[in-house]
Amino acid sequence: MSIPSATGSPAASRGAAGAPGSPPGFDPPAALSALASGAPERLRHVHEVPARSARPEPWPTWVDPTVYAACAGSGITSLWSHQREAADHAHAGRHVVLSTGTASGKSLGYLLPVLSAVVEGATAPSGRGATALYLSPTKALAADQLARIQAWAVPGVRAATYDGDTPTEERRWIRDHAQLVLSNPDLVHHSLLPGHERWAPFLRALRYVVVDECHVYRGVFGSHLAALLRRLRRVCARYGSHPTFVLASATVRDPGLHAQRLTGLPFEEVTRDGSPREAMTFALWEPGELPDGSGRRSATSEAADLLASLVADGVQTVAFARSRAGVEALASSARRTLDDTGHVRAATGVAAYRGGYLPEERRELERSLRDGTLVGLAATNALELGVDVSGLDAVLMAGWPGTRASLWQQAGRAGRAGTRSLAVYVAADDPLDTYVVGHPDVVFGQPVEAAVLDPGNPYVLGPHLAAAAAELPLREVDLDLFGGEAVARPLLDALVARGILRRRPNGGWYWARSDRPGDHLSLRGAGEVVGIVESRTGRVLGTIDGASAHTQVHAGAVHVHQGQSYVVTELDLEGGTATVVRGDPGWSTFAQSVSAFDIVAAERSRRVGPLEVCFGSVRVHTQVTSFLRRLPSGEVLGTHPLDLPPRTLRTKAVWWTMPVSWLAAAGVAEVDIPGAAHAAEHAAIGMLPLVATSDRWDIGGVSTAEHPDTGLPTIMVYDGYPGGAGFAERAHQAVEAWLGATLETINGCGCEAGCPACVQSPKCGNGNEPLDKAGAARLLQATLAELGRFPSAEL
């Protein structure tokens, strides 16, 4: 994150020029008017986010003079109010969570107490003194923070990044000498905690643990971090340290509660932003109709045209897309448009940025964005976090990014140089996007969502208990740290029964195997990773998680990397590689799958008349069976079978059942139930992010005219992660609001038989067949009538 401060800082002195090469005095309303000049009807809503005035505070007296001198040398001579408040809490040893706007300088709120403690401890006889651990969800963010600390050149501070890219020979020096270690949760899990004896001097002196961008830790990833931080607290206590935790995020509701769930500790909240920010023009944009009238243009194509227009005018812009393929397509299309319109030189300043790239590729793109070589960048949410790319003028968002928190996080990437900024949300042909552009209050009249996580998720907590026992034998007294007797004891008993742990007669649980528990546990929930390898050169193009490999890099799939097309010749799941050859066959591929589910247990059930709405545990069985080859025109060239193993997911779901006779009375004949239920399921999945902190790609659904476990027509929406992620539970709590918005979207769509803006799904394994839009509307209307439409939760 950048660190704006009072007048006199380098960030404040840049004025309206923005990034190198951007137009002087950038005028967002004028730029938006120019974009909409050819089709004003596409500009659905414009909202002005007002400027925010500064609230400066004097420098605290407890800050070490050398730290103050280093900051003053960088132009930072006073603080914003939230920086001072958070720094005072942390210095006093109080756990604190700092949740203020993007680019509000949160870093300074924790760096002041951290660096002061480190400098004061550097005079200790050991030369080590106090230590601190900084954790970020991405390597890029940690590298960014290190560059800032090194630029300040505070005497006596030895800081270093410790991640998967750190050479082996440097790791010992870092363990033995670094006072401030910047890392990520994965390295704490795989290296620091299993090897805590080697880290003993560092852990013994650990004064602070900083968790940056804490809003990222939600769902299963958040549950993993909650268990990891409890393991870290336990190992620290073994060495006599009880560090102060400082958490930071620009976008999280109830930050104190979220921080408490992540760490198990009480927190002070700092939420009033004292930093200045110039106004932002925020537009909602709906793409126009396709020439043949078959629907709207895709958000990716529309955003590519907008990006090309802005880049041609020298406006430095980041365009966010929802998928890796979308990012590649957006960048390629923008470059092609610039070439075709005579802006050949400008086309060279457009690139793509996404996860799966090699580290050196990402670092080079970040450098080029900072120095202005890149004027346009298409990115996934890999660039959503606080990597310092100060000076951007505009942000485009192609499709709903999953949550309001992500939307504002992405929009906040512009305007970091004290200038006015432009943010444009481009609606995809999708139920939620259609709803949002017609209901601006969803964006501008609602707070960001609460971050959902479950520290007691047994699929997450069980493996962490095994890892904790391998680090230090677990004792009865440790159970309170991991959810208490009722939560932890059954999991420990199961681990003992499976031979993973051993219970000693004198008490305690011990690791009972020769391998390491970390080898079987991925914090990111991705499980196995598949490398994408070019056959001719052996070059690794990138990586993909094992579950996605089935649908995206199966044999015959077309894979795009930095605008270049490759065809997958072999997917070796056992060896973890997908082999590709370079070449564009002229078509794209789309995987098809079949799904079924078993109901394990209904944990909550609500019966209203003949309907029953349930939340509970399920098993979802999915198998990719074939793929389509499709021309850019949409024409299908053929279907090709695949021989891939089925995958079974044990997770949480919300489902509801309806009698056939009741559906018939609602106007849905028995023969029409499959299409009506399928369409209602698709639309409900598309609208779930409105009430839960999910992306539609985090969730799945299955519908059936008669399920063997219920004997009735059943519609189910489930969390796409083992053990669940809290999304389906939130849907069950807010079922009226959720299904009400779903029905409104279907009824408000002008298509006749169903389209991507209402009931078609971009990830349907059955090729969106059968779908009955009218039947879905009648089904949902009758369901809501039974439920009574009394509000159970706000949107």
CSV table of C-alpha atoms in Angstrom, one decimal, residues 39-215:
chain,number,residue,atom,x,y,z
A,39,ALA,CA,-23.8,5.4,-27.4
A,40,PRO,CA,-25.1,7.5,-24.4
A,41,GLU,CA,-27.6,4.8,-23.5
A,42,ARG,CA,-24.9,2.5,-22.4
A,43,LEU,CA,-24.0,4.9,-19.5
A,44,ARG,CA,-26.7,3.8,-17.0
A,45,HIS,CA,-25.6,5.7,-13.9
A,46,VAL,CA,-22.9,8.1,-12.8
A,47,HIS,CA,-22.1,8.6,-9.1
A,48,GLU,CA,-19.6,11.2,-7.8
A,49,VAL,CA,-17.7,10.0,-4.7
A,50,PRO,CA,-16.9,13.2,-2.9
A,51,ALA,CA,-13.4,14.3,-2.0
A,52,ARG,CA,-12.4,13.6,1.6
A,53,SER,CA,-10.7,16.2,3.8
A,54,ALA,CA,-7.5,15.6,5.7
A,55,ARG,CA,-7.4,15.2,9.5
A,56,PRO,CA,-3.7,15.4,10.4
A,57,GLU,CA,-2.2,14.5,13.8
A,58,PRO,CA,1.1,15.4,15.4
A,59,TRP,CA,4.0,12.9,15.5
A,60,PRO,CA,3.9,10.6,18.6
A,61,THR,CA,6.7,11.2,21.1
A,62,TRP,CA,7.4,7.5,21.5
A,63,VAL,CA,8.6,7.0,17.9
A,64,ASP,CA,12.4,6.4,17.7
A,65,PRO,CA,14.2,9.5,16.4
A,66,THR,CA,16.0,7.6,13.7
A,67,VAL,CA,12.6,6.3,12.4
A,68,TYR,CA,11.2,9.9,12.4
A,69,ALA,CA,14.3,11.1,10.6
A,70,ALA,CA,13.9,8.5,7.9
A,71,CYS,CA,10.3,9.3,7.4
A,72,ALA,CA,10.9,13.0,7.4
A,73,GLY,CA,13.6,12.4,4.8
A,74,SER,CA,10.9,10.9,2.6
A,75,GLY,CA,8.7,14.0,3.1
A,76,ILE,CA,6.4,12.5,5.8
A,77,THR,CA,6.4,15.0,8.7
A,78,SER,CA,2.9,14.4,10.2
A,79,LEU,CA,0.4,11.7,10.3
A,80,TRP,CA,-3.3,11.2,9.4
A,81,SER,CA,-5.5,10.6,12.4
A,82,HIS,CA,-6.1,6.9,11.7
A,83,GLN,CA,-2.4,6.3,11.4
A,84,ARG,CA,-1.7,7.9,14.7
A,85,GLU,CA,-4.6,6.0,16.4
A,86,ALA,CA,-3.6,2.6,15.2
A,87,ALA,CA,0.1,3.2,15.9
A,88,ASP,CA,-0.6,4.3,19.5
A,89,HIS,CA,-2.7,1.1,20.1
A,90,ALA,CA,0.0,-1.2,18.7
A,91,HIS,CA,2.7,0.6,20.6
A,92,ALA,CA,0.7,0.1,23.8
A,93,GLY,CA,0.5,-3.6,23.1
A,94,ARG,CA,-3.2,-3.6,22.2
A,95,HIS,CA,-4.2,-5.8,19.2
A,96,VAL,CA,-5.6,-3.5,16.6
A,97,VAL,CA,-7.3,-3.7,13.2
A,98,LEU,CA,-7.0,-0.8,10.9
A,99,SER,CA,-9.8,-0.6,8.2
A,100,THR,CA,-9.7,2.7,6.2
A,101,GLY,CA,-9.9,3.5,2.5
A,102,THR,CA,-7.7,2.3,-0.2
A,103,ALA,CA,-4.4,4.3,-0.4
A,104,SER,CA,-5.1,5.9,3.0
A,105,GLY,CA,-1.6,5.0,4.3
A,106,LYS,CA,-2.4,2.1,6.6
A,107,SER,CA,1.2,0.8,6.3
A,108,LEU,CA,2.5,3.7,8.4
A,109,GLY,CA,0.0,2.8,11.2
A,110,TYR,CA,1.9,-0.4,11.8
A,111,LEU,CA,5.4,0.4,10.5
A,112,LEU,CA,5.9,3.1,13.1
A,113,PRO,CA,5.6,0.8,16.2
A,114,VAL,CA,7.3,-2.1,14.4
A,115,LEU,CA,10.4,-0.1,13.2
A,116,SER,CA,10.7,1.8,16.5
A,117,ALA,CA,10.7,-1.5,18.4
A,118,VAL,CA,13.2,-3.0,16.1
A,119,VAL,CA,15.5,0.0,16.3
A,120,GLU,CA,15.3,0.2,20.1
A,121,GLY,CA,16.1,-3.5,20.3
A,122,ALA,CA,19.0,-3.3,18.0
A,123,THR,CA,21.2,-2.0,20.8
A,124,ALA,CA,20.6,-5.2,22.8
A,125,PRO,CA,23.8,-7.2,23.5
A,126,SER,CA,22.6,-9.9,21.1
A,127,GLY,CA,22.2,-7.4,18.3
A,128,ARG,CA,18.8,-8.9,17.5
A,129,GLY,CA,16.4,-7.3,19.9
A,130,ALA,CA,12.7,-7.2,19.0
A,131,THR,CA,11.5,-8.9,15.8
A,132,ALA,CA,8.4,-8.6,13.7
A,133,LEU,CA,6.6,-10.8,11.2
A,134,TYR,CA,4.6,-9.2,8.3
A,135,LEU,CA,2.2,-11.5,6.4
A,136,SER,CA,0.5,-10.7,3.1
A,137,PRO,CA,-1.6,-12.8,0.8
A,138,THR,CA,0.8,-12.2,-2.2
A,139,LYS,CA,4.5,-12.2,-2.7
A,140,ALA,CA,4.2,-9.0,-4.7
A,141,LEU,CA,2.8,-7.1,-1.7
A,142,ALA,CA,5.5,-8.2,0.6
A,143,ALA,CA,8.2,-7.2,-2.0
A,144,ASP,CA,6.5,-3.8,-2.2
A,145,GLN,CA,6.7,-3.3,1.5
A,146,LEU,CA,10.3,-4.3,1.6
A,147,ALA,CA,11.2,-1.8,-1.1
A,148,ARG,CA,9.5,0.9,0.9
A,149,ILE,CA,11.4,0.0,4.1
A,150,GLN,CA,14.7,-0.2,2.3
A,151,ALA,CA,14.1,3.2,0.7
A,152,TRP,CA,13.7,4.7,4.1
A,153,ALA,CA,17.1,3.3,5.1
A,154,VAL,CA,16.4,3.3,8.9
A,155,PRO,CA,19.7,2.6,10.6
A,156,GLY,CA,19.9,-0.7,12.4
A,157,VAL,CA,16.8,-2.2,10.6
A,158,ARG,CA,17.5,-5.5,8.8
A,159,ALA,CA,14.4,-6.5,6.8
A,160,ALA,CA,14.0,-9.3,4.3
A,161,THR,CA,11.4,-11.2,2.3
A,162,TYR,CA,11.1,-14.9,3.0
A,163,ASP,CA,9.0,-16.7,0.5
A,164,GLY,CA,9.2,-19.4,-2.1
A,165,ASP,CA,11.5,-17.3,-4.3
A,166,THR,CA,14.1,-16.8,-1.6
A,167,PRO,CA,17.3,-18.7,-2.4
A,168,THR,CA,18.3,-21.4,0.0
A,169,GLU,CA,21.6,-19.8,1.0
A,170,GLU,CA,19.7,-16.6,2.0
A,171,ARG,CA,17.2,-18.3,4.3
A,172,ARG,CA,19.7,-19.1,7.1
A,173,TRP,CA,20.9,-15.5,7.2
A,174,ILE,CA,17.3,-14.3,7.4
A,175,ARG,CA,16.5,-16.7,10.2
A,176,ASP,CA,19.6,-15.7,12.2
A,177,HIS,CA,19.8,-12.0,11.6
A,178,ALA,CA,16.7,-10.3,10.1
A,179,GLN,CA,14.6,-8.4,12.5
A,180,LEU,CA,11.6,-7.8,10.2
A,181,VAL,CA,10.6,-10.8,8.1
A,182,LEU,CA,8.1,-10.2,5.3
A,183,SER,CA,6.4,-13.4,4.3
A,184,ASN,CA,3.1,-15.1,3.5
A,185,PRO,CA,0.9,-17.6,5.3
A,186,ASP,CA,2.1,-20.5,3.1
A,187,LEU,CA,5.8,-20.1,4.2
A,188,VAL,CA,4.7,-19.9,7.9
A,189,HIS,CA,2.9,-23.2,7.3
A,190,HIS,CA,5.5,-25.0,5.3
A,191,SER,CA,8.7,-23.6,6.8
A,192,LEU,CA,8.6,-21.4,9.9
A,193,LEU,CA,6.3,-23.5,12.1
A,194,PRO,CA,7.6,-27.0,11.2
A,195,GLY,CA,11.2,-25.7,11.7
A,196,HIS,CA,10.4,-23.5,14.7
A,197,GLU,CA,13.6,-24.7,16.5
A,198,ARG,CA,15.7,-23.0,13.8
A,199,TRP,CA,13.6,-19.9,14.3
A,200,ALA,CA,13.8,-19.9,18.1
A,201,PRO,CA,15.8,-16.6,18.5
A,202,PHE,CA,13.4,-14.8,16.1
A,203,LEU,CA,10.3,-16.2,17.8
A,204,ARG,CA,11.6,-15.6,21.3
A,205,ALA,CA,11.9,-11.9,20.4
A,206,LEU,CA,8.7,-11.6,18.3
A,207,ARG,CA,6.9,-8.4,19.3
A,208,TYR,CA,4.5,-7.8,16.4
A,209,VAL,CA,2.6,-9.9,13.8
A,210,VAL,CA,1.1,-7.8,11.0
A,211,VAL,CA,-1.6,-9.3,8.8
A,212,ASP,CA,-2.1,-7.1,5.7
A,213,GLU,CA,-5.2,-7.1,3.4
A,214,CYS,CA,-7.0,-9.2,6.0
A,215,HIS,CA,-10.3,-9.0,4.1
